[in-house]
DNA sequence: TATTGTTATACTCTATAACTATA
DNA sequence: TATAGTTATAGAGTATAACAATA
């Protein structure tokens, strides 16, 4: 089989993901306006509000960033009064990130615009197709994320690279 | 509706895309080995072989990178003997990028490994789900790419940001 | 000894602007 | 005057290592 006939050349997964992620970042960043750290800050705040992350390291793993980057990110979110660092009584090495009322309000006000921007990203797809795509993406990404979490638990952070 | 109940928090498009693209880059980069510029170099070479790009600028638009980055990328691909720059007789400002025999051979040898790595990225999905996801991604990305091309034709490169 | 978070340093990548040559 | 390609510079982002506090 010649390379030109190969499926990955005609249906390039990396290219599709890259194009869509770029479109997502451009549109959602514009929709967010002044939001600190743009889409990353938004996703961090949303993940904290969703719960399940009892340390900065856990949150960093979820977002796929290094713990050193997480420090700067939380610094800036805290400086804007959107989150607070609370020491975890169960393990005083950890800091629990909690969303302030101001952070919650900002997230709420941004929410509708973000959803609209996301729909623009998938503008070529009909509503049922969008739902199917989001569901499949979520399923594939969640499994991958779990893999990474397991690796992270085993050796180092499992991040970066 | 509270932010926590909002669809974009439970089914976060940006997060899914980011996780999958990261997984794609990690696995495919490992599969490619010494390939110059990793996944970007591979995608560039594949796009050239697929045809339809008669200038570096056109190729840069397809890959979503700036023309200045494209110069360095082509420099290194050419230094490795994978492509050649040929002046376009129709417009001598443009350089046509053509794949050498060596480039074609390298791409061919990498092809199978890349396909296998891509399947690992979507490891959580059954075969029909993978096909559906790739198809939907391709459809959404192609439309977005077309949008960008139109914008690019209108004003500047339409890239970066 | 290992882990969480922080800080400092070096490196990579990218954005911007200037320049050449062609149109 | 505008575009394709190149080059140089500055900035943003990232990785790495070292450190303090806690387990």
CSV table of C-alpha atoms (C1' of nucleotides) in Angstrom, one decimal:
chain,number,residue,atom,x,y,z
A,1,UNK,CA,0.0,0.0,0.0
A,2,UNK,CA,1.5,3.4,-1.0
A,3,UNK,CA,1.5,6.1,1.6
A,4,UNK,CA,-0.9,8.1,-0.3
A,5,UNK,CA,-3.5,5.4,-0.1
A,6,UNK,CA,-2.9,4.9,3.6
A,7,UNK,CA,-5.9,5.8,5.9
A,8,UNK,CA,-3.9,8.1,8.1
A,9,UNK,CA,-3.0,10.3,5.2
A,10,UNK,CA,-6.6,10.7,4.0
A,11,UNK,CA,-8.2,10.7,7.4
A,12,UNK,CA,-5.5,12.3,9.5
A,13,UNK,CA,-6.4,12.1,13.2
A,14,UNK,CA,-3.7,14.4,14.4
A,15,UNK,CA,-4.5,17.0,11.8
A,16,UNK,CA,-8.2,17.0,12.7
A,17,UNK,CA,-7.6,17.2,16.4
A,18,UNK,CA,-5.1,20.0,15.9
A,19,UNK,CA,-7.4,22.0,13.7
A,20,UNK,CA,-10.3,21.6,16.1
A,21,UNK,CA,-8.3,22.4,19.2
A,22,UNK,CA,-6.9,25.5,17.5
A,23,UNK,CA,-10.4,26.6,16.5
A,24,UNK,CA,-11.6,25.9,20.0
A,25,UNK,CA,-8.9,28.0,21.6
A,26,UNK,CA,-9.3,30.9,19.2
A,27,UNK,CA,-13.1,31.1,19.6
A,28,UNK,CA,-13.4,30.3,23.3
A,29,UNK,CA,-10.5,32.7,24.2
A,30,UNK,CA,-12.3,35.5,22.4
A,31,UNK,CA,-15.6,34.5,24.2
A,32,UNK,CA,-13.8,34.5,27.6
A,33,UNK,CA,-12.4,38.0,27.2
A,34,UNK,CA,-10.2,38.9,30.2
A,35,UNK,CA,-10.3,35.5,31.8
A,36,UNK,CA,-6.9,34.8,33.4
A,37,UNK,CA,-4.9,32.2,31.4
A,38,UNK,CA,-7.7,32.0,28.9
A,39,UNK,CA,-9.1,28.5,28.2
A,40,UNK,CA,-6.7,26.9,30.6
A,41,UNK,CA,-7.9,29.1,33.5
A,42,UNK,CA,-11.5,28.5,32.5
A,43,UNK,CA,-11.0,24.7,32.4
A,44,UNK,CA,-9.1,24.8,35.7
A,45,UNK,CA,-11.9,26.7,37.4
A,46,UNK,CA,-14.6,24.5,35.9
A,47,UNK,CA,-12.7,21.4,37.1
A,48,UNK,CA,-12.4,22.7,40.6
A,49,UNK,CA,-16.1,23.5,40.8
A,50,UNK,CA,-16.9,20.0,39.5
A,51,UNK,CA,-14.9,18.6,42.4
A,52,UNK,CA,-12.9,15.5,42.8
A,53,UNK,CA,-9.4,17.2,42.9
A,54,UNK,CA,-8.1,17.5,46.5
A,55,UNK,CA,-4.6,18.8,45.5
A,56,UNK,CA,-2.9,21.0,42.9
A,57,UNK,CA,-1.2,18.0,41.6
A,58,UNK,CA,-4.4,16.1,41.0
A,59,UNK,CA,-5.8,19.1,39.2
A,60,UNK,CA,-2.6,19.5,37.1
A,61,UNK,CA,-2.9,15.8,36.1
A,62,UNK,CA,-6.4,16.4,35.0
A,63,UNK,CA,-5.5,19.4,32.9
A,64,UNK,CA,-2.3,17.7,31.5
A,65,UNK,CA,0.1,20.4,32.8
A,66,UNK,CA,3.1,20.3,35.1
A,67,UNK,CA,2.8,21.0,38.8
A,68,UNK,CA,5.2,24.0,38.3
A,69,UNK,CA,2.8,25.5,35.8
A,70,UNK,CA,-0.1,24.8,38.1
A,71,UNK,CA,1.6,27.0,40.8
A,72,UNK,CA,1.6,30.0,38.5
A,73,UNK,CA,-1.9,29.3,37.3
A,74,UNK,CA,-3.3,29.2,40.8
A,75,UNK,CA,-1.2,32.2,41.8
A,76,UNK,CA,-3.0,34.3,39.1
A,77,UNK,CA,-6.5,32.9,39.7
A,78,UNK,CA,-6.0,33.6,43.4
A,79,UNK,CA,-4.7,37.1,42.7
A,80,UNK,CA,-7.9,37.8,40.8
A,81,UNK,CA,-9.9,36.5,43.7
A,82,UNK,CA,-11.4,33.6,41.8
A,83,UNK,CA,-10.1,30.8,44.0
A,84,UNK,CA,-8.4,30.3,47.4
A,85,UNK,CA,-5.8,27.9,48.6
A,86,UNK,CA,-6.8,26.0,51.7
A,87,UNK,CA,-4.4,23.6,53.5
A,88,UNK,CA,-5.7,20.1,53.5
A,89,UNK,CA,-6.0,19.0,57.1
A,90,UNK,CA,-5.7,15.3,56.1
A,91,UNK,CA,-2.3,15.9,54.4
A,92,UNK,CA,-0.8,19.3,55.1
A,93,UNK,CA,1.5,19.0,52.1
A,94,UNK,CA,-1.5,19.5,49.8
A,95,UNK,CA,-3.4,22.6,49.1
A,96,UNK,CA,-7.1,22.4,48.3
A,97,UNK,CA,-8.3,24.9,45.7
A,98,UNK,CA,-11.8,26.3,46.4
A,99,UNK,CA,-13.7,28.6,44.1
A,100,UNK,CA,-14.8,31.9,45.6
A,101,UNK,CA,-18.2,33.5,45.0
A,102,UNK,CA,-16.5,35.9,42.6
A,103,UNK,CA,-15.0,32.9,40.7
A,104,UNK,CA,-18.4,31.2,40.6
A,105,UNK,CA,-20.1,34.3,39.3
A,106,UNK,CA,-17.4,34.8,36.6
A,107,UNK,CA,-17.7,31.2,35.5
A,108,UNK,CA,-21.5,31.5,35.3
A,109,UNK,CA,-21.3,34.7,33.3
A,110,UNK,CA,-18.8,33.1,30.9
A,111,UNK,CA,-20.7,29.8,30.6
A,112,UNK,CA,-23.2,30.7,28.0
A,113,UNK,CA,-20.7,32.4,25.8
A,114,UNK,CA,-18.4,29.4,26.0
A,115,UNK,CA,-21.2,27.0,25.0
A,116,UNK,CA,-22.0,29.2,22.0
A,117,UNK,CA,-18.4,29.4,21.0
A,118,UNK,CA,-18.1,25.6,21.2
A,119,UNK,CA,-21.1,25.2,19.0
A,120,UNK,CA,-19.4,27.4,16.4
A,121,UNK,CA,-16.4,25.1,16.5
A,122,UNK,CA,-18.6,22.2,15.5
A,123,UNK,CA,-20.6,24.4,13.2
A,124,UNK,CA,-20.4,22.0,10.3
A,125,UNK,CA,-22.1,19.3,12.2
A,126,UNK,CA,-25.9,18.8,12.7
A,127,UNK,CA,-27.1,18.7,16.3
A,128,UNK,CA,-27.1,14.8,16.6
A,129,UNK,CA,-23.7,14.7,15.1
A,130,UNK,CA,-22.4,17.1,17.6
A,131,UNK,CA,-23.7,15.1,20.4
A,132,UNK,CA,-22.3,11.9,19.0
A,133,UNK,CA,-18.9,13.5,18.5
A,134,UNK,CA,-18.8,15.0,22.0
A,135,UNK,CA,-19.8,11.7,23.5
A,136,UNK,CA,-17.1,9.8,21.6
A,137,UNK,CA,-14.4,12.4,22.3
A,138,UNK,CA,-15.3,12.3,26.0
A,139,UNK,CA,-15.2,8.5,26.1
A,140,UNK,CA,-11.9,8.3,24.4
A,141,UNK,CA,-10.3,11.1,26.4
A,142,UNK,CA,-11.6,9.8,29.7
A,143,UNK,CA,-10.0,6.5,29.1
A,144,UNK,CA,-6.7,8.1,28.0
A,145,UNK,CA,-6.8,10.4,31.0
A,146,UNK,CA,-7.3,7.4,33.3
A,147,UNK,CA,-4.3,5.8,31.8
A,148,UNK,CA,-2.2,8.8,32.4
A,149,UNK,CA,-3.4,9.0,36.0
A,150,UNK,CA,-2.4,5.5,36.6
A,151,UNK,CA,1.0,6.1,35.1
A,152,UNK,CA,1.3,9.3,37.2
A,153,UNK,CA,0.6,7.3,40.4
A,154,UNK,CA,3.2,4.8,39.4
A,155,UNK,CA,6.1,7.0,38.4
A,156,UNK,CA,6.6,10.7,38.8
A,157,UNK,CA,4.0,13.0,37.5
A,158,UNK,CA,3.4,11.2,34.2
A,159,UNK,CA,2.9,14.6,32.7
A,160,UNK,CA,4.8,16.9,30.4
A,161,UNK,CA,6.8,15.6,27.4
B,1,UNK,CA,-28.8,26.7,35.5
B,2,UNK,CA,-25.7,26.5,37.8
B,3,UNK,CA,-22.3,26.2,36.2
B,4,UNK,CA,-21.9,22.7,37.5
B,5,UNK,CA,-25.0,21.6,35.7
B,6,UNK,CA,-23.9,23.2,32.5
B,7,UNK,CA,-23.1,20.8,29.6
B,8,UNK,CA,-19.7,22.3,28.9
B,9,UNK,CA,-18.6,21.4,32.4
B,10,UNK,CA,-19.6,17.8,32.3
B,11,UNK,CA,-18.8,17.3,28.6
B,12,UNK,CA,-15.8,19.6,28.2
B,13,UNK,CA,-15.0,19.8,24.5
B,14,UNK,CA,-11.7,21.6,25.0
B,15,UNK,CA,-10.6,19.2,27.7
B,16,UNK,CA,-11.3,16.1,25.5
B,17,UNK,CA,-9.6,17.6,22.5
B,18,UNK,CA,-6.6,18.6,24.6
B,19,UNK,CA,-6.2,15.2,26.2
B,20,UNK,CA,-6.5,13.3,22.9
B,21,UNK,CA,-4.2,15.6,21.0
B,22,UNK,CA,-1.6,15.2,23.8
B,23,UNK,CA,-2.0,11.5,23.8
B,24,UNK,CA,-1.7,11.5,20.0
B,25,UNK,CA,1.5,13.6,20.1
B,26,UNK,CA,3.1,11.5,22.8
B,27,UNK,CA,2.4,8.1,21.1
B,28,UNK,CA,3.0,9.1,17.5
B,29,UNK,CA,6.2,11.0,18.4
B,30,UNK,CA,7.5,7.8,20.0
B,31,UNK,CA,6.4,5.8,17.0
B,32,UNK,CA,8.2,8.2,14.6
B,33,UNK,CA,11.5,8.0,16.4
B,34,UNK,CA,14.0,10.4,14.7
B,35,UNK,CA,11.5,12.0,12.3
B,36,UNK,CA,12.5,15.7,12.0
B,37,UNK,CA,10.0,17.9,13.9
B,38,UNK,CA,8.1,14.9,15.1
B,39,UNK,CA,4.4,14.8,14.3
B,40,UNK,CA,4.5,18.2,12.5
B,41,UNK,CA,7.2,17.0,10.2
B,42,UNK,CA,5.3,13.8,9.5
B,43,UNK,CA,2.0,15.7,8.8
B,44,UNK,CA,3.9,18.1,6.6
B,45,UNK,CA,5.4,15.4,4.5
B,46,UNK,CA,2.1,13.5,4.3
B,47,UNK,CA,0.3,16.7,3.2
B,48,UNK,CA,2.9,17.3,0.5
B,49,UNK,CA,2.6,13.8,-0.8
B,50,UNK,CA,-1.2,14.1,-0.8
B,51,UNK,CA,-0.7,17.1,-3.1
B,52,UNK,CA,-2.8,20.3,-3.5
B,53,UNK,CA,-0.3,22.7,-2.0
B,54,UNK,CA,1.7,24.6,-4.5
B,55,UNK,CA,3.5,26.9,-2.1
B,56,UNK,CA,4.9,26.9,1.4
B,57,UNK,CA,2.2,29.3,2.5
B,58,UNK,CA,-0.6,27.0,1.4
B,59,UNK,CA,1.0,24.2,3.3
B,60,UNK,CA,1.5,26.4,6.3
B,61,UNK,CA,-2.2,27.3,6.2
B,62,UNK,CA,-3.2,23.6,6.1
B,63,UNK,CA,-1.0,22.8,9.1
B,64,UNK,CA,-2.1,25.8,11.0
B,65,UNK,CA,1.4,27.3,11.4
B,66,UNK,CA,3.0,30.6,10.5
B,67,UNK,CA,5.0,31.0,7.3
B,68,UNK,CA,8.1,31.8,9.3
B,69,UNK,CA,7.8,28.5,11.1
B,70,UNK,CA,7.3,26.7,7.8
B,71,UNK,CA,10.7,28.0,6.6
B,72,UNK,CA,12.5,26.4,9.4
B,73,UNK,CA,10.5,23.2,9.0
B,74,UNK,CA,11.2,22.9,5.3
B,75,UNK,CA,14.9,23.8,6.0
B,76,UNK,CA,15.2,20.8,8.2
B,77,UNK,CA,13.2,18.4,6.0
B,78,UNK,CA,15.4,19.5,3.1
B,79,UNK,CA,18.6,19.1,5.2
B,80,UNK,CA,17.6,15.5,5.8
B,81,UNK,CA,17.0,14.9,2.1
B,82,UNK,CA,13.3,14.2,2.6
B,83,UNK,CA,12.0,17.1,0.4
B,84,UNK,CA,13.3,19.6,-2.2
B,85,UNK,CA,12.3,23.2,-2.9
B,86,UNK,CA,11.5,23.8,-6.5
B,87,UNK,CA,10.8,27.3,-7.9
B,88,UNK,CA,7.3,27.5,-9.3
B,89,UNK,CA,7.6,28.6,-12.9
B,90,UNK,CA,4.0,30.1,-12.8
B,91,UNK,CA,4.9,32.4,-9.9
B,92,UNK,CA,8.6,32.6,-9.1
B,93,UNK,CA,7.9,34.0,-5.7
B,94,UNK,CA,6.6,30.6,-4.6
B,95,UNK,CA,8.5,27.4,-3.8
B,96,UNK,CA,6.9,24.1,-4.6
B,97,UNK,CA,7.8,21.4,-2.0
B,98,UNK,CA,8.4,18.0,-3.6
B,99,UNK,CA,9.0,14.7,-1.7
B,100,UNK,CA,12.2,12.9,-2.5
B,101,UNK,CA,12.5,9.1,-2.9
B,102,UNK,CA,14.1,9.1,0.5
B,103,UNK,CA,11.2,11.1,2.0
B,104,UNK,CA,8.7,8.7,0.4
B,105,UNK,CA,10.5,5.7,1.8
B,106,UNK,CA,10.7,7.1,5.3
B,107,UNK,CA,7.1,8.0,5.3
B,108,UNK,CA,6.2,4.5,4.1
B,109,UNK,CA,8.2,2.9,6.8
B,110,UNK,CA,6.7,5.1,9.4
B,111,UNK,CA,3.1,4.7,8.2
B,112,UNK,CA,2.2,1.4,9.8
B,113,UNK,CA,3.7,2.4,13.2
B,114,UNK,CA,1.7,5.7,13.1
B,115,UNK,CA,-1.5,3.9,12.3
B,116,UNK,CA,-0.9,1.6,15.2
B,117,UNK,CA,-0.2,4.5,17.5
B,118,UNK,CA,-3.3,6.3,16.4
B,119,UNK,CA,-5.3,3.2,17.2
B,120,UNK,CA,-3.8,3.2,20.7
B,121,UNK,CA,-5.0,6.7,21.2
B,122,UNK,CA,-8.6,5.6,20.5
B,123,UNK,CA,-8.0,2.4,22.4
B,124,UNK,CA,-11.2,2.8,24.5
B,125,UNK,CA,-13.4,2.8,21.5
B,126,UNK,CA,-14.7,-0.2,19.4
B,127,UNK,CA,-13.8,-0.3,15.8
B,128,UNK,CA,-17.1,1.2,14.5
B,129,UNK,CA,-16.9,4.0,17.1
B,130,UNK,CA,-13.4,4.8,16.0
B,131,UNK,CA,-14.5,5.1,12.4
B,132,UNK,CA,-17.4,7.3,13.4
B,133,UNK,CA,-15.2,9.5,15.5
B,134,UNK,CA,-12.6,9.9,12.8
B,135,UNK,CA,-15.3,10.7,10.3
B,136,UNK,CA,-17.0,13.3,12.5
B,137,UNK,CA,-13.6,14.9,13.4
B,138,UNK,CA,-12.6,15.1,9.8
B,139,UNK,CA,-15.9,16.6,8.8
B,140,UNK,CA,-15.8,19.2,11.5
B,141,UNK,CA,-12.1,20.0,11.0
B,142,UNK,CA,-12.4,20.2,7.2
B,143,UNK,CA,-15.1,22.8,7.5
B,144,UNK,CA,-13.1,24.8,10.0
B,145,UNK,CA,-10.1,24.6,7.9
B,146,UNK,CA,-12.0,25.9,4.9
B,147,UNK,CA,-13.2,28.8,7.0
B,148,UNK,CA,-9.7,29.6,7.9
B,149,UNK,CA,-8.6,29.4,4.3
B,150,UNK,CA,-11.3,31.8,3.3
B,151,UNK,CA,-10.3,34.2,6.0
B,152,UNK,CA,-6.7,33.8,5.0
B,153,UNK,CA,-7.5,34.7,1.4
B,154,UNK,CA,-9.3,37.8,2.6
B,155,UNK,CA,-6.8,39.2,5.0
B,156,UNK,CA,-3.2,38.3,5.8
B,157,UNK,CA,-2.5,34.7,6.6
B,158,UNK,CA,-5.4,34.1,9.0
B,159,UNK,CA,-3.1,32.0,11.0
B,160,UNK,CA,-1.4,32.2,14.4
B,161,UNK,CA,-3.1,34.2,17.1
C,1,DT,C1',13.1,8.3,51.8
C,2,DA,C1',9.1,9.9,49.1
C,3,DT,C1',5.7,13.5,47.9
C,4,DT,C1',3.6,18.4,47.5
C,5,DG,C1',4.3,22.8,46.4
C,6,DT,C1',7.4,26.6,45.3
C,7,DT,C1',11.2,29.0,43.0
C,8,DA,C1',14.9,29.8,39.7
C,9,DT,C1',17.2,28.8,35.4
C,10,DA,C1',17.6,27.3,30.8
C,11,DC,C1',15.4,25.9,26.8
C,12,DT,C1',11.9,25.7,23.1
C,13,DC,C1',8.4,27.5,20.6
C,14,DT,C1',6.0,31.4,18.7
C,15,DA,C1',4.8,36.2,17.4
C,16,DT,C1',6.4,40.3,15.3
C,17,DA,C1',8.8,43.1,12.3
C,18,DA,C1',12.1,43.9,8.7
C,19,DC,C1',14.2,42.6,4.4
C,20,DT,C1',14.6,40.6,-0.6
C,21,DA,C1',12.6,39.0,-4.7
C,22,DT,C1',8.9,38.7,-7.5
C,23,DA,C1',4.1,40.1,-9.1
D,1,DT,C1',1.5,48.3,-3.8
D,2,DA,C1',1.0,43.6,-2.5
D,3,DT,C1',2.6,38.8,-1.8
D,4,DA,C1',6.1,34.6,-0.9
D,5,DG,C1',9.9,33.5,1.4
D,6,DT,C1',13.7,34.5,4.6
D,7,DT,C1',16.0,36.2,8.6
D,8,DA,C1',16.6,38.3,13.3
D,9,DT,C1',14.8,39.6,17.7
D,10,DA,C1',11.8,39.5,21.5
D,11,DG,C1',8.3,37.3,24.1
D,12,DA,C1',5.5,33.5,25.9
D,13,DG,C1',5.5,29.0,27.2
D,14,DT,C1',7.8,24.8,29.0
D,15,DA,C1',11.1,21.6,31.1
D,16,DT,C1',14.5,20.8,34.5
D,17,DA,C1',16.5,20.9,38.8
D,18,DA,C1',16.9,22.5,43.4
D,19,DC,C1',14.7,23.7,47.8
D,20,DA,C1',11.4,23.7,52.1
D,21,DA,C1',7.7,21.4,54.4
D,22,DT,C1',5.3,17.3,55.4
D,23,DA,C1',4.4,12.3,55.2
